[in-house]
XYZ file of C-alpha atoms in Angstrom:
582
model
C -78.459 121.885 -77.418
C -76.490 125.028 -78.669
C -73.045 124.898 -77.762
C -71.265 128.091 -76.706
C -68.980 127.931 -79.476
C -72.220 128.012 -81.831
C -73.418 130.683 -79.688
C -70.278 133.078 -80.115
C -70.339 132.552 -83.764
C -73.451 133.658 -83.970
C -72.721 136.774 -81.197
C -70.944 137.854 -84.103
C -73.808 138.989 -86.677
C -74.590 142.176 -85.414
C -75.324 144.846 -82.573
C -77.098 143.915 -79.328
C -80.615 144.705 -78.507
C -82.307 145.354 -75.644
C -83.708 142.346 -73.716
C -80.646 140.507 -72.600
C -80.522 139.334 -76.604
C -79.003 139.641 -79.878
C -80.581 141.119 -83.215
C -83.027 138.994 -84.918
C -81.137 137.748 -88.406
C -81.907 136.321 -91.888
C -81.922 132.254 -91.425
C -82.743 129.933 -93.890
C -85.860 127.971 -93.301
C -85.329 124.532 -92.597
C -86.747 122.351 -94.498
C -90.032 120.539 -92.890
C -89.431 122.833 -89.660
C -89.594 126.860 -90.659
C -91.758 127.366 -93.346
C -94.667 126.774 -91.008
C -97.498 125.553 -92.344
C -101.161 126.697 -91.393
C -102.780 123.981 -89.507
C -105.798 123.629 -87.666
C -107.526 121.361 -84.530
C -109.068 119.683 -87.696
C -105.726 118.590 -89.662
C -103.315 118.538 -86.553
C -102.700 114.753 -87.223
C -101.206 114.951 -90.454
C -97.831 113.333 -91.085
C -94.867 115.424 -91.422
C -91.712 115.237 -93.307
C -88.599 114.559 -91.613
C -86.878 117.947 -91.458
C -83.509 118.482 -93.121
C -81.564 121.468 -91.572
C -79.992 124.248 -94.020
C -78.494 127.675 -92.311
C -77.391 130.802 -94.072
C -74.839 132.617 -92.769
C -75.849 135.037 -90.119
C -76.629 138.694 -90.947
C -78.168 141.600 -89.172
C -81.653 142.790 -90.441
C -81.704 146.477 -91.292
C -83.870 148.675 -89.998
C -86.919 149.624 -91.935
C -86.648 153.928 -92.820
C -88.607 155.488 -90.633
C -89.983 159.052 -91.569
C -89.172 161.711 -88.574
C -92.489 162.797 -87.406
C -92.592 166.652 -86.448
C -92.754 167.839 -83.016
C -96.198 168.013 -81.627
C -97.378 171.024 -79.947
C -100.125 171.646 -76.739
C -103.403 171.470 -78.258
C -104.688 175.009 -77.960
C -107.267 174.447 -75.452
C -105.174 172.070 -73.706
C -105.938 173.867 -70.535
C -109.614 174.545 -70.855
C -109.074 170.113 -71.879
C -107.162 169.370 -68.308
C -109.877 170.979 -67.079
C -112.977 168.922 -68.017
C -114.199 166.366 -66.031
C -114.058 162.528 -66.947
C -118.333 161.637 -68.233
C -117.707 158.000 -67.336
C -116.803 155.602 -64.225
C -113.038 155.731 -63.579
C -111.021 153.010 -63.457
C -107.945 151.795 -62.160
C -105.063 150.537 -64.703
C -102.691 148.558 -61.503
C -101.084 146.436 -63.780
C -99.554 145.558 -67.181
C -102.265 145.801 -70.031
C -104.736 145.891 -67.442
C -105.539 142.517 -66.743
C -104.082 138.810 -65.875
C -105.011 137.610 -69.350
C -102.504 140.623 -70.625
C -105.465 141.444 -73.516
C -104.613 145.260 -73.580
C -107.977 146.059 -73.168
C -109.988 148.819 -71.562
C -113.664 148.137 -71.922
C -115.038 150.416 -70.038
C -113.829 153.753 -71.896
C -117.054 156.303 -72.951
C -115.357 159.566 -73.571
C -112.173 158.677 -76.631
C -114.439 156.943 -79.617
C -113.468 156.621 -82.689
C -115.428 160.158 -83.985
C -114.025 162.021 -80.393
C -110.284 161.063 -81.294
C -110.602 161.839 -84.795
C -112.229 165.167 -84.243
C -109.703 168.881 -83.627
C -110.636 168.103 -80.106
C -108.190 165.729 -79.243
C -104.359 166.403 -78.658
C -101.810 166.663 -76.760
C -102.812 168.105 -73.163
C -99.559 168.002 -71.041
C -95.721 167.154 -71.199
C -94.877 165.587 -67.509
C -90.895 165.733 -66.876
C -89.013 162.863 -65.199
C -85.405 161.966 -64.834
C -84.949 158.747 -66.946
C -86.477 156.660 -69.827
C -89.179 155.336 -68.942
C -89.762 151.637 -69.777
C -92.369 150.588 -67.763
C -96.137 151.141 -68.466
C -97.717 154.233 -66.767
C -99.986 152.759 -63.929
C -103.236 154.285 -62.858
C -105.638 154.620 -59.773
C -108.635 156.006 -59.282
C -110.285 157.526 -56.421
C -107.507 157.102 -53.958
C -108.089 158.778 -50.644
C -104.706 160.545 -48.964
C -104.226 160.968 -45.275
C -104.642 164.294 -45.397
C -108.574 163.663 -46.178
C -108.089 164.493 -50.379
C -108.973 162.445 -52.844
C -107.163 162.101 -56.178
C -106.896 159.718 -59.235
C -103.020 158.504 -58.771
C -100.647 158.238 -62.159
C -97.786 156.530 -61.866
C -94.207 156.257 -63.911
C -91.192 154.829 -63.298
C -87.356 155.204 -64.714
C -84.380 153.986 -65.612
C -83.013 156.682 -63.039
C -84.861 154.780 -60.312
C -87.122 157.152 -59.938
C -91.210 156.956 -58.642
C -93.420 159.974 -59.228
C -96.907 160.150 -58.618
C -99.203 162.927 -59.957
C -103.240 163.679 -59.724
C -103.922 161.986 -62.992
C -106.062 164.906 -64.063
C -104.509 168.383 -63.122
C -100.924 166.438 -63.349
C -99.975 168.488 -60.275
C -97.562 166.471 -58.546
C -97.604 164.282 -55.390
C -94.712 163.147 -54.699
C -91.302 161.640 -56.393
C -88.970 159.275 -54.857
C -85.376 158.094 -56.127
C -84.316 154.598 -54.460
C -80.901 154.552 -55.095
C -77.844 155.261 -58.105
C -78.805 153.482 -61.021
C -76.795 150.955 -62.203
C -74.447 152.216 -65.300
C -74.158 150.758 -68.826
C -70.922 150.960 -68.428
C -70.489 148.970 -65.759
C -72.635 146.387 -66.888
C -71.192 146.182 -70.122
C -74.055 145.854 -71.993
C -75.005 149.056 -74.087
C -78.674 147.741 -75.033
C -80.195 150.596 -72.908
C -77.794 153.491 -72.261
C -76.897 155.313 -69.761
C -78.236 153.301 -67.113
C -80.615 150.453 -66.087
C -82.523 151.438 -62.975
C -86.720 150.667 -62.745
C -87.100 148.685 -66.015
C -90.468 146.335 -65.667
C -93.491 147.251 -65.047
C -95.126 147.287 -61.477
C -97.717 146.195 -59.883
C -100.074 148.317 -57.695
C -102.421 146.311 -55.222
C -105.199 147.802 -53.259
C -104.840 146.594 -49.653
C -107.725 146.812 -46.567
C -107.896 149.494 -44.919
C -106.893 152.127 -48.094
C -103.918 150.645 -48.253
C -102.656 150.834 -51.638
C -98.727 149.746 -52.285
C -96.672 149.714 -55.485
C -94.357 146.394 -55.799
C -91.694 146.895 -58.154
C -88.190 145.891 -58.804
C -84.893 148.393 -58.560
C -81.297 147.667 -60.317
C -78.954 149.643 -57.952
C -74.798 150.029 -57.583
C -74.374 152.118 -55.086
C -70.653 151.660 -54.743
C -68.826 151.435 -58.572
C -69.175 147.839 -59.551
C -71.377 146.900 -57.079
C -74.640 145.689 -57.642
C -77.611 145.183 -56.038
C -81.226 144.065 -57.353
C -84.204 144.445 -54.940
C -88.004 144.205 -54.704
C -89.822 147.534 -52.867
C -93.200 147.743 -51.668
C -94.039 151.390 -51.545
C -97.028 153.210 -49.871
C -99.228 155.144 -52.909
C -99.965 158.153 -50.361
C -96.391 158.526 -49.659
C -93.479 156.617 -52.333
C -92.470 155.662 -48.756
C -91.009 151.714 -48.550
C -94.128 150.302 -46.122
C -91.023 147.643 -45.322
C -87.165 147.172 -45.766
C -86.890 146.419 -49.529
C -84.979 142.840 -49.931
C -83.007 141.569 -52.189
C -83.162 139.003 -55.245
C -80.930 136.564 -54.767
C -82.309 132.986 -56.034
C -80.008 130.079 -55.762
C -80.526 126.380 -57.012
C -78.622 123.295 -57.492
C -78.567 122.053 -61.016
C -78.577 118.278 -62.186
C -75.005 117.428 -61.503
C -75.173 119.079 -57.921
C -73.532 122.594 -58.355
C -75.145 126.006 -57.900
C -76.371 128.470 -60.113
C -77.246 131.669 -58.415
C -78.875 135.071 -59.889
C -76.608 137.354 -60.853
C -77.005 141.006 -60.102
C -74.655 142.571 -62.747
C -76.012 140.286 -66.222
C -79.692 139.888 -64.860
C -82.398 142.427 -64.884
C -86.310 142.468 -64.239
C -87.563 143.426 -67.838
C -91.223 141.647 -68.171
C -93.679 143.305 -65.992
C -94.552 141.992 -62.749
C -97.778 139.876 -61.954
C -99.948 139.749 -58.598
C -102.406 136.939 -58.122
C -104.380 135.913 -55.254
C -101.920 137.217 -52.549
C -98.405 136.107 -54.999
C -96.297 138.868 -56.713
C -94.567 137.208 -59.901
C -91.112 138.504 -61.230
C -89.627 137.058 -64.665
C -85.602 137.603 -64.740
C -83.961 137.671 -68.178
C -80.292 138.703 -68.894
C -77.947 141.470 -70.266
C -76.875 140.953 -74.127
C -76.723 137.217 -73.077
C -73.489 138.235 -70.911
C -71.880 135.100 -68.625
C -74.424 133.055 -70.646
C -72.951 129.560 -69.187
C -73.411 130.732 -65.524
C -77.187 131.776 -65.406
C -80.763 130.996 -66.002
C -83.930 132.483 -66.772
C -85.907 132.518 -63.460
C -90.093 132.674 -62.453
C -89.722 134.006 -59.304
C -92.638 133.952 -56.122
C -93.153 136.717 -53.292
C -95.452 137.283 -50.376
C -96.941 140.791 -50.250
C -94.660 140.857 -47.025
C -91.401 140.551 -49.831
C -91.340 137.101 -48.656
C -89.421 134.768 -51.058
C -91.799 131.721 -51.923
C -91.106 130.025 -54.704
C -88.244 130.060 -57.464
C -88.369 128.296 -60.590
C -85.085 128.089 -62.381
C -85.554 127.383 -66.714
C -82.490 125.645 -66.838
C -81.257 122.661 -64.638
C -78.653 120.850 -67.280
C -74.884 121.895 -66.570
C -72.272 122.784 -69.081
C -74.871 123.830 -71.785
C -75.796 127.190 -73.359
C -77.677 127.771 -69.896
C -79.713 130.952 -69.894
C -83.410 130.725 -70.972
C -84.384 134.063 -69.961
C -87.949 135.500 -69.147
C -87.976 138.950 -70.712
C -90.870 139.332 -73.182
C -89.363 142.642 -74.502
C -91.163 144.245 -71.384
C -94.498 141.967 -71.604
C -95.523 140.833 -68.542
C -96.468 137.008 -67.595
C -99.930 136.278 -67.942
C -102.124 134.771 -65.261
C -105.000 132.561 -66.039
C -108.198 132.206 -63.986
C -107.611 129.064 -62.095
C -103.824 130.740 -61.063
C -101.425 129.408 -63.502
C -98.442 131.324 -64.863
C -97.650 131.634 -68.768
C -94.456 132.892 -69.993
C -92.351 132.461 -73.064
C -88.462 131.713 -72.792
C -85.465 132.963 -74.864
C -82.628 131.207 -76.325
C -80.973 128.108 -74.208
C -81.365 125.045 -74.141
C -84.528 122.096 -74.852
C -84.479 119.030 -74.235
C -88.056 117.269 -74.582
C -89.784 115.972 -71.607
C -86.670 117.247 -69.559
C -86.202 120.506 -67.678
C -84.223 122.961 -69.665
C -87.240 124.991 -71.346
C -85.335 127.477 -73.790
C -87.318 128.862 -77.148
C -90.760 127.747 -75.065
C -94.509 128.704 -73.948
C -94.438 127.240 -70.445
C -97.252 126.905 -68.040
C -96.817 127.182 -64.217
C -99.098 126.336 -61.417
C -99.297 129.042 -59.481
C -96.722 127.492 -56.641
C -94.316 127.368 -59.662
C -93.495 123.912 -58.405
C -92.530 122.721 -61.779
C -93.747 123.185 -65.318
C -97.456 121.624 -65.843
C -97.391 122.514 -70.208
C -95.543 123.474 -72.445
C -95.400 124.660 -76.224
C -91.997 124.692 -78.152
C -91.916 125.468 -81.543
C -90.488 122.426 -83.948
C -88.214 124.846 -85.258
C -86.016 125.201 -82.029
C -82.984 124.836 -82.868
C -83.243 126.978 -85.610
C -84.133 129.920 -83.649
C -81.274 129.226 -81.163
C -78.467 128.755 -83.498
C -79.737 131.822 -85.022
C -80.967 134.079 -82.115
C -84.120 134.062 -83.362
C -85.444 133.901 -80.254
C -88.873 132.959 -79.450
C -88.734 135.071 -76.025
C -88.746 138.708 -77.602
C -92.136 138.140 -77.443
C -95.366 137.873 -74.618
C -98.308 135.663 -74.388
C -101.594 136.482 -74.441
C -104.624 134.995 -72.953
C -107.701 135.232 -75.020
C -111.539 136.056 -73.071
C -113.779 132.375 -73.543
C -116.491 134.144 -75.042
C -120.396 133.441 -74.727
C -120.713 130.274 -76.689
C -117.580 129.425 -77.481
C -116.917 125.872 -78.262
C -113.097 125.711 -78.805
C -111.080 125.451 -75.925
C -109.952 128.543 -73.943
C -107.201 130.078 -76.378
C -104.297 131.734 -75.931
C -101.291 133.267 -78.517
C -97.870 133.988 -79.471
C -94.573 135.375 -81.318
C -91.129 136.180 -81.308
C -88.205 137.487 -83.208
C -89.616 134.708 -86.230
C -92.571 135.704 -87.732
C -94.754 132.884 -86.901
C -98.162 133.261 -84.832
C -99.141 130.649 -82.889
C -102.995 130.109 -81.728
C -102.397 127.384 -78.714
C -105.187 125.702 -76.652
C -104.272 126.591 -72.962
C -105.585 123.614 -71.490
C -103.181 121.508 -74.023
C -100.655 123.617 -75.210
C -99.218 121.001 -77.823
C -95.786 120.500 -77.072
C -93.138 120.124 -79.595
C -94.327 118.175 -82.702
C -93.415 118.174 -86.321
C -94.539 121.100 -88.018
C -95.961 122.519 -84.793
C -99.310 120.127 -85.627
C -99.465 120.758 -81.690
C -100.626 123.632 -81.827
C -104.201 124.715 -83.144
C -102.820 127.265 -85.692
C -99.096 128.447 -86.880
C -99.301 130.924 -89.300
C -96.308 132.905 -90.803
C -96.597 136.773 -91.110
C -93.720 137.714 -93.135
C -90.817 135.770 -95.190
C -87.919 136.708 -92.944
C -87.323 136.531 -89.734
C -88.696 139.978 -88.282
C -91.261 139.017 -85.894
C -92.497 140.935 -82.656
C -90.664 142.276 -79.738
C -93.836 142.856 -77.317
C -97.134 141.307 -77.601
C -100.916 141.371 -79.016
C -104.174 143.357 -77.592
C -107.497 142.170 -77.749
C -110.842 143.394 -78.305
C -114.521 141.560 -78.355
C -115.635 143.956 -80.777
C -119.495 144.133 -82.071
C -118.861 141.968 -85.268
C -116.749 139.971 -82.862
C -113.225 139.131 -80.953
C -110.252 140.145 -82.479
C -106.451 139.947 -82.106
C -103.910 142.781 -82.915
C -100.352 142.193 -83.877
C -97.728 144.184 -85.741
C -94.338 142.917 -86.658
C -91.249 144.881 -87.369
C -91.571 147.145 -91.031
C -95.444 146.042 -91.428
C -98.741 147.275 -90.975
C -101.162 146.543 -87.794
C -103.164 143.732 -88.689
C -106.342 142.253 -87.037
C -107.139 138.566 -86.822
C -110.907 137.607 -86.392
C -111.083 135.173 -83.519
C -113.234 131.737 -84.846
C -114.216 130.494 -81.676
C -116.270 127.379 -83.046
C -115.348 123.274 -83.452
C -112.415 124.991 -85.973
C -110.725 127.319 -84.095
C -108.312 130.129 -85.943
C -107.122 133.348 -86.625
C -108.495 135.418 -89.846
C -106.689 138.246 -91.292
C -110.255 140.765 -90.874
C -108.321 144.101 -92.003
C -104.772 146.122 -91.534
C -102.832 149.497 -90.904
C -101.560 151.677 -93.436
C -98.410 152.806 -91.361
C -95.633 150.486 -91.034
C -94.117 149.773 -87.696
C -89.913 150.168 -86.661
C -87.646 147.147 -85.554
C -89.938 144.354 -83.864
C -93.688 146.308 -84.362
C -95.627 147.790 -81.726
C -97.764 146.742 -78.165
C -100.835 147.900 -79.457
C -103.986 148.289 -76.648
C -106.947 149.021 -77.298
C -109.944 151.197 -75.414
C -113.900 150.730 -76.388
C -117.317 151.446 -74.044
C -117.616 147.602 -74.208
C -118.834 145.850 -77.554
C -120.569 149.265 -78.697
C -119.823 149.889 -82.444
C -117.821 153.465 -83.055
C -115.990 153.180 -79.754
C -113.149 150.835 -80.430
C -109.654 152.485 -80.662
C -106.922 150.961 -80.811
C -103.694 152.617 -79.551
C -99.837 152.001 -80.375
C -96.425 153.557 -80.191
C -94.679 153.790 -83.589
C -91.068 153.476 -82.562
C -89.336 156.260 -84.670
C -87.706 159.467 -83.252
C -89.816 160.866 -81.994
C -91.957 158.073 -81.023
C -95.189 158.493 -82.552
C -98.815 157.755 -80.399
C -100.638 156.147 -83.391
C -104.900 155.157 -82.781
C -106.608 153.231 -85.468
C -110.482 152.294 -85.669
C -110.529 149.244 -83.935
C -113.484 147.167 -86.322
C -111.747 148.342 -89.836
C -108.444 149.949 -89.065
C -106.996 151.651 -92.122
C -105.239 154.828 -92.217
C -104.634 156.257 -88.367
C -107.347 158.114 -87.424
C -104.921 159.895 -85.250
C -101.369 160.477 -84.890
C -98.872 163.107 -83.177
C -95.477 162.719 -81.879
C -94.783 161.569 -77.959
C -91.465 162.464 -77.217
C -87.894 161.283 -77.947
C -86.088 157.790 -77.307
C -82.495 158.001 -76.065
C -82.345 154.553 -74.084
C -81.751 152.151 -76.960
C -84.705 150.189 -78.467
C -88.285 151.851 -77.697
C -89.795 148.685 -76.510
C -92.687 150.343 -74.630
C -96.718 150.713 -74.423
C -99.167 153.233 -74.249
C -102.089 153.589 -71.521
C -105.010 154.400 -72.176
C -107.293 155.346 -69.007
C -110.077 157.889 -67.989
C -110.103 159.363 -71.000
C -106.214 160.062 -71.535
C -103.551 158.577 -73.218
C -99.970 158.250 -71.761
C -97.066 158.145 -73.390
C -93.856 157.208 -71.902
C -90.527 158.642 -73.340
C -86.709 159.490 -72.798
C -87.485 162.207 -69.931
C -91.394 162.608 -70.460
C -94.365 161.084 -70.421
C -97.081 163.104 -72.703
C -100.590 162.997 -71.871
C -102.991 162.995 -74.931
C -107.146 163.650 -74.151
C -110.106 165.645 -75.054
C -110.731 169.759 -75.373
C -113.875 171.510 -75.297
């Protein structure tokens, strides 16, 4: 365990970030436990060396330059391009990186290839206002049918103002707009990772009901009265922005190991990872702000009935008088969902004790009941990353696709703040172990410690799968998936543009496997934030890029949709809508 004493010492080393955590800093590996080594399902039983613990003082890490990118303009047949209908089948984009699995990917895109993007005929089509930053991913649905008898394709965006709009997601005329209530301020909170105000921060879920009901679950951070604050879950009718019920608050309690209570608290706890929806269950993760009343809370996997029904609450930490916290923020990521139900998330700083139930710096696996956790992968390096606030938890997990005749177990992967990519077998996720020989691959990215704040895509492209990650000040890289008796991740090919504090969420769009379709898409956080699209089988130099719109909030930990042929952006104020022209 970290005490809090450690902890403040280590408060010390720089500004806060957004996330409910500090800035990742410069540790010194420790011997036998950071420098990972590469290791396979094939060499996971060698013998490691007892590890031997050396820590440099703690520093903050700068900030890579970043070149201002100019502003972009309309394209000039942007309205001729708003007019032309969609060639392919639309889809609907309901949830974060469109699936459970959280793989990013769109497979089923036939108008933006790799030779339309490229071309003069793509660009910037429309600039939609809004009140707020907006954090979340842009949602999408197609084909929704309104009361009145009209049909429309539905996008979605959220803010930090607590705001809901709706527009037809191809004339961007607008349906409606709701606000659910005074935001909650920064200074109030006392946290200044996202300024002014911290209002509709994860990502929602829409879920098509019987009958054309379609409703939008998300999560509000309210204070209606100065220093008051309030944190509810809203179900909200597409056709409308209406609440379809009264919205209820989020208020988990439990009683920790020595029988006192921990409760959630509204004013230092915030929904930041996106919500999930499986088979009837909406899933909330609940992280912190800048670690605030650290001792006094816990990260939390929280279960609700469509009818806002409470169900289950699973509480990371249960071990009193510790550096209790453990939070579930994913720097926005959402949790991912596997096919038989279970629940993946990775955990922040707090504390880890093996085969106990405090589940800081961890991969943990939850049935879908969340009755307790069923797996777990911690890295052997723990303790390092605490003391340091190196925090695995900046970062999501991603479930890979079992492809046709694969022969390694059903994958999944991930990183935080530390450099270090982990391939994991889902079914076994390896525990802790020396050296991480648990898992089926740890490979390190870069020599310090500035990993990922966000998460992978995924793409089964025609030469076959591959994984996307980009770390703060490098280049996008893709990993060939080998899906044999060895299973691993390749470096296949890289970027040419390097990426701000803690990378990028790449996605990525393709008409299936089809060669010359796959694009992959990312946000460059500079100022303006930049929409950057690669070739998705050989990356390279950007085969596109334009700027997006400006970041006020703090750190631009967001992601792009991709959808119908568009692009969406979402901004400080804007969201800008990128597609085809004549």
């Amino acid at each position: 365990m970290i005490s809090l004493t450690t902890f403040a010492r280590a408060r010390l080393a720089g500004a806060l970030l957004a996330g409910g955590c500090l800035p990742p800093v410069a540790v010194a590996a420790a011997a036998g436990e950071a420098p990972v080594a590469v290791t396979t399902a094939t060499d996971a039983a060698r013998p490691a060396a007892a590890p031997t613990l050396r820590v440099q003082p703690h520093r903050p890490e700068a900030a890579p330059p970043i070149a201002t990118p100019p502003a972009t303009r309309l394209h000039p047949d942007a309205a001729a391009g708003l007019a032309m209908p969609y060639t392919g089948t639309p889809v609907d984009a309901t949830t974060y990186h469109y699936d459970g699995l959280r793989t990013g990917w769109n497979p089923t895109e036939t108008d933006l290839t790799q030779a339309t993007v490229k071309s003069g005929r793509f660009g910037l089509l429309q600039t939609l206002a809004v009140d707020g930053s907006v954090f979340a991913q842009p949602l999408l649905v197609s084909g929704f049918a309104f009361p009145d008898g009209s049909t429309h394709d539905v996008l979605v965006a959220v803010t930090a103002h607590n705001s809901v709009y709706a527009w037809d997601a191809r004339s961007y005329a607008p349906l409606w707009h709701v606000n659910l209530g005074a935001s909650q301020k920064t200074a109030d909170i006392g946290c200044t990772d996202v300024n002014p105000e911290y209002g509709i921060s994860s990502t929602p879920v829409i879920v098509r009901g019987a009958g054309g009901k379609t409703t939008i679950y998300l999560v509000s951070a309210t204070e209606p009265t100065a220093k008051v604050f309030h944190t509810q879950l809203h179900a909200l009718d597409l056709a409308t922005g209406a609440d379809t019920k009264p919205a209820v608050e989020i208020a988990p309690t439990t009683t920790l190991a020595d029988g006192s209570v921990m409760s959630f608290d509204p004013k230092n706890q915030w929904s930041r990872s996106g919500l999930g929806f499986n088979n009837g269950s909406l899933y909330i993760g609940i992280a912190s702000h800048c670690d605030n009343n650290a001792g006094a809370i816990s990260g939390w996997m929280l279960r609700y009935a469509t009818d806002l029904t409470l169900k289950a609450a699973f509480n990371t930490i249960e071990t009193p008088a510790g550096y209790e916290l453990s939070s579930i923020w994913m720097a926005g990521f959402a949790p991912a969902i596997d096919t038989d139900g279970s629940v993946f998330a990775i955990t922040g700083n707090g504390n880890f004790a093996k085969g106990g139930k405090d589940w800081g710096e961890s991969v943990i696996k939850l049935p879908g009941s969340l009755k307790k956790v069923n797996d777990f992968f911690t890295p052997a390096a723990y303790r390092t990353l605490n003391s340091g606030d190196v925090d695995f938890g900046s970062g999501g997990v991603m479930l890979l696709p079992v492809q046709p005749g694969q022969v390694a177990p059903p994958m999944a992967v991930g990183m935080g703040k530390d450099a270090v990519l982990f391939l994991l077998d889902r079914t076994n996720l390896g525990r802790t172990k020396a050296n991480d020989t648990g898992a089926l691959q740890a490979q390190r990215l870069a020599s310090t410690y500035g990993g990922v704040f966000g998460g992978p895509a995924f793409f089964a492209g025609p030469a076959g799968p591959l994984v996307y990650y980009q770390i703060g000040s490098d280049f996008m890289k893709a990993f060939a998936v080998a899906t044999g008796t060895a299973p691993a991740l390749t470096l296949a090919s890289q970027g040419t543009t390097k990426a701000g504090v803690g990378g990028s969420m790449p996605i990525v769009s393709s008409n299936g496997s089809a060669a010359g379709t796959g694009v992959v898409w990312t946000i460059r956080r500079s100022n303006p934030l930049q929409l950057e699209a690669y070739d998705a089988e050989h990356l390279g130099a950007p085969i596109y890029a334009a700027s997006a719109g400006t970041w006020t909030a703090g750190r631009a930990f967001v992601t792009p949709l991709e959808a119908n042929g568009r692009v969406y952006v979402p901004a400080s104020g804007t969201v800008s809508v990128f597609g085809l022209t004549p």
